C-alpha cells in the first residue's frame, strides 16, 4: 500500500510511503512522544516525515506543488499538514489566496508537547541578495521565539540547505558557495534557540551519490531518521 502527495522537491513522487516502521527498521512509536501528534510543516522542500501504515490522505483540492496537504492517522492520533512558504517561489503559478509566510503560520499554531514543526527554506532565495534572506529569517526567528515562549515543549526542526548539481545553465544563477553562505546565515540566526537541525548539507556532501538539488531517496531516508531521532528519541 502506498499513499502519495505531490510536493515540489524530493518527495514529489514518494512523500508518504505506507510502511509500518521507519526506514531504519526501528518502530518509532516510542516514548516520550508516542501519541497525540500534530505534525505541522510550514515548509517548502523535502518534508521530513516517516511512513505510517494507517496514514490517510485528505483530498483538499489543493494546487499540486503548493498545498495545503493534510493526512490523518486516526489509530495513533497523528495529523500531518504541509504548505509551501511564501514568495519568492520558482516552481509554479500560485494564487495569492494560497500564499502563506512561515512566520504567520507559526503565529497561528498553539503548540505544545505533541506538536512537531518541520521547516526548510533556502533554495528559492539562492538567486536573491542575502539581505532578502536575512529579513525573512528574522521574521521566522521572532515567530519561533514567540511560539516557544507560549509553548516551550513544542518541537521545532529545521532542515538545512544541501549541495546541488551545477551544470552549465544552473551555474549561471546558482552556486554551492552562495548556498553555503545562506546556510551559515540560517544556522547563526537560530543559534541559541531551542530548535534542532537536520544537517542536509553534510548528508548530501559526504554521500557517494552525485550532487542533486533534490537528493535521492537514500539520502532523504537519512534525513528522516535524523528528524525522527528528535521526534522520538530512544530511551535506554
mmCIF file of C-alpha atoms in Angstrom, residues 60-170:
data_model
loop_
_atom_site.group_PDB
_atom_site.id
_atom_site.type_symbol
_atom_site.label_atom_id
_atom_site.label_comp_id
_atom_site.label_asym_id
_atom_site.label_seq_id
_atom_site.Cartn_x
_atom_site.Cartn_y
_atom_site.Cartn_z
ATOM 1 C CA UNK A 60 -8.338 19.187 -0.228
ATOM 2 C CA UNK A 61 -8.237 20.022 -3.931
ATOM 3 C CA UNK A 62 -5.026 21.956 -3.365
ATOM 4 C CA UNK A 63 -2.644 23.089 -6.118
ATOM 5 C CA UNK A 64 -0.136 20.369 -6.983
ATOM 6 C CA UNK A 65 3.038 21.951 -5.642
ATOM 7 C CA UNK A 66 1.612 24.409 -3.155
ATOM 8 C CA UNK A 67 -0.787 22.728 -0.760
ATOM 9 C CA UNK A 68 -2.105 22.751 1.782
ATOM 10 C CA UNK A 69 -1.959 18.975 2.080
ATOM 11 C CA UNK A 70 -3.265 17.006 5.026
ATOM 12 C CA UNK A 71 -3.189 13.383 6.155
ATOM 13 C CA UNK A 72 -4.536 11.753 9.300
ATOM 14 C CA UNK A 73 -3.660 8.603 11.232
ATOM 15 C CA UNK A 74 -6.657 8.055 13.494
ATOM 16 C CA UNK A 75 -5.181 4.983 15.176
ATOM 17 C CA UNK A 76 -2.210 6.895 16.546
ATOM 18 C CA UNK A 77 -3.823 10.361 16.692
ATOM 19 C CA UNK A 78 -1.445 11.876 14.153
ATOM 20 C CA UNK A 79 -2.306 14.866 11.992
ATOM 21 C CA UNK A 80 0.165 15.784 9.235
ATOM 22 C CA UNK A 81 -0.014 19.082 7.357
ATOM 23 C CA UNK A 82 2.082 20.649 4.616
ATOM 24 C CA UNK A 83 2.157 24.065 2.994
ATOM 25 C CA UNK A 84 4.799 25.802 0.917
ATOM 26 C CA UNK A 85 6.327 29.056 2.111
ATOM 27 C CA UNK A 86 5.504 32.466 0.702
ATOM 28 C CA UNK A 87 7.380 34.178 -2.143
ATOM 29 C CA UNK A 88 9.906 34.061 -3.609
ATOM 30 C CA UNK A 89 8.929 30.775 -5.213
ATOM 31 C CA UNK A 90 10.089 29.465 -8.575
ATOM 32 C CA UNK A 91 8.169 26.283 -9.230
ATOM 33 C CA UNK A 92 4.660 27.251 -10.359
ATOM 34 C CA UNK A 93 1.982 29.912 -10.521
ATOM 35 C CA UNK A 94 0.261 30.346 -7.165
ATOM 36 C CA UNK A 95 -2.974 32.106 -6.276
ATOM 37 C CA UNK A 96 -2.319 34.918 -3.817
ATOM 38 C CA UNK A 97 -5.013 33.439 -1.583
ATOM 39 C CA UNK A 98 -2.811 30.349 -1.164
ATOM 40 C CA UNK A 99 0.368 32.215 -0.228
ATOM 41 C CA UNK A 100 1.407 31.816 3.394
ATOM 42 C CA UNK A 101 4.502 33.101 5.138
ATOM 43 C CA UNK A 102 6.134 30.757 7.641
ATOM 44 C CA UNK A 103 6.121 33.382 10.389
ATOM 45 C CA UNK A 104 2.373 33.899 10.003
ATOM 46 C CA UNK A 105 1.748 30.152 10.062
ATOM 47 C CA UNK A 106 3.811 29.796 13.236
ATOM 48 C CA UNK A 107 1.843 32.589 14.870
ATOM 49 C CA UNK A 108 -1.327 30.588 14.279
ATOM 50 C CA UNK A 109 -0.037 27.408 15.944
ATOM 51 C CA UNK A 110 -0.887 26.799 19.591
ATOM 52 C CA UNK A 111 1.998 24.370 20.045
ATOM 53 C CA UNK A 112 2.682 22.026 22.919
ATOM 54 C CA UNK A 113 4.268 18.707 23.780
ATOM 55 C CA UNK A 114 2.617 16.821 20.938
ATOM 56 C CA UNK A 115 3.278 19.399 18.233
ATOM 57 C CA UNK A 116 6.218 18.919 15.868
ATOM 58 C CA UNK A 117 7.083 21.559 13.267
ATOM 59 C CA UNK A 118 9.481 20.992 10.354
ATOM 60 C CA UNK A 119 10.813 23.988 8.424
ATOM 61 C CA UNK A 120 13.105 24.288 5.432
ATOM 62 C CA UNK A 121 13.607 27.480 3.455
ATOM 63 C CA UNK A 122 16.630 28.426 1.348
ATOM 64 C CA UNK A 123 16.614 27.176 -2.265
ATOM 65 C CA UNK A 124 14.221 29.775 -3.659
ATOM 66 C CA UNK A 125 16.343 32.523 -2.116
ATOM 67 C CA UNK A 126 19.541 31.410 -3.862
ATOM 68 C CA UNK A 127 19.032 33.940 -6.672
ATOM 69 C CA UNK A 128 18.346 36.855 -4.328
ATOM 70 C CA UNK A 129 20.686 39.064 -2.279
ATOM 71 C CA UNK A 130 21.456 37.682 1.162
ATOM 72 C CA UNK A 131 19.710 40.691 2.733
ATOM 73 C CA UNK A 132 16.361 39.369 1.454
ATOM 74 C CA UNK A 133 17.024 36.029 3.130
ATOM 75 C CA UNK A 134 18.110 37.677 6.372
ATOM 76 C CA UNK A 135 14.910 39.717 6.582
ATOM 77 C CA UNK A 136 12.799 36.604 6.061
ATOM 78 C CA UNK A 137 14.728 34.623 8.663
ATOM 79 C CA UNK A 138 14.427 37.426 11.206
ATOM 80 C CA UNK A 139 10.646 37.261 10.947
ATOM 81 C CA UNK A 140 10.677 33.473 11.252
ATOM 82 C CA UNK A 141 13.063 33.650 14.200
ATOM 83 C CA UNK A 142 10.774 36.080 16.010
ATOM 84 C CA UNK A 143 7.782 33.802 15.408
ATOM 85 C CA UNK A 144 9.742 30.757 16.623
ATOM 86 C CA UNK A 145 10.741 32.530 19.838
ATOM 87 C CA UNK A 146 7.163 33.634 20.455
ATOM 88 C CA UNK A 147 5.896 30.095 19.857
ATOM 89 C CA UNK A 148 8.448 28.627 22.256
ATOM 90 C CA UNK A 149 7.596 31.295 24.841
ATOM 91 C CA UNK A 150 3.923 30.321 24.868
ATOM 92 C CA UNK A 151 4.518 26.583 24.340
ATOM 93 C CA UNK A 152 8.073 25.658 25.406
ATOM 94 C CA UNK A 153 7.608 21.938 24.755
ATOM 95 C CA UNK A 154 6.895 22.426 21.044
ATOM 96 C CA UNK A 155 9.485 20.607 18.938
ATOM 97 C CA UNK A 156 10.870 22.618 16.014
ATOM 98 C CA UNK A 157 13.207 21.017 13.478
ATOM 99 C CA UNK A 158 14.941 22.966 10.707
ATOM 100 C CA UNK A 159 16.364 21.275 7.643
ATOM 101 C CA UNK A 160 19.485 22.941 6.280
ATOM 102 C CA UNK A 161 20.479 23.586 2.678
ATOM 103 C CA UNK A 162 22.145 20.885 0.576
ATOM 104 C CA UNK A 163 24.585 20.757 -2.303
ATOM 105 C CA UNK A 164 23.256 20.568 -5.844
ATOM 106 C CA UNK A 165 24.323 19.602 -9.331
ATOM 107 C CA UNK A 166 25.764 22.617 -11.125
ATOM 108 C CA UNK A 167 25.533 22.182 -14.876
ATOM 109 C CA UNK A 168 26.357 24.897 -17.432
ATOM 110 C CA UNK A 169 22.919 26.516 -17.225
ATOM 111 C CA UNK A 170 22.354 26.255 -13.466
#
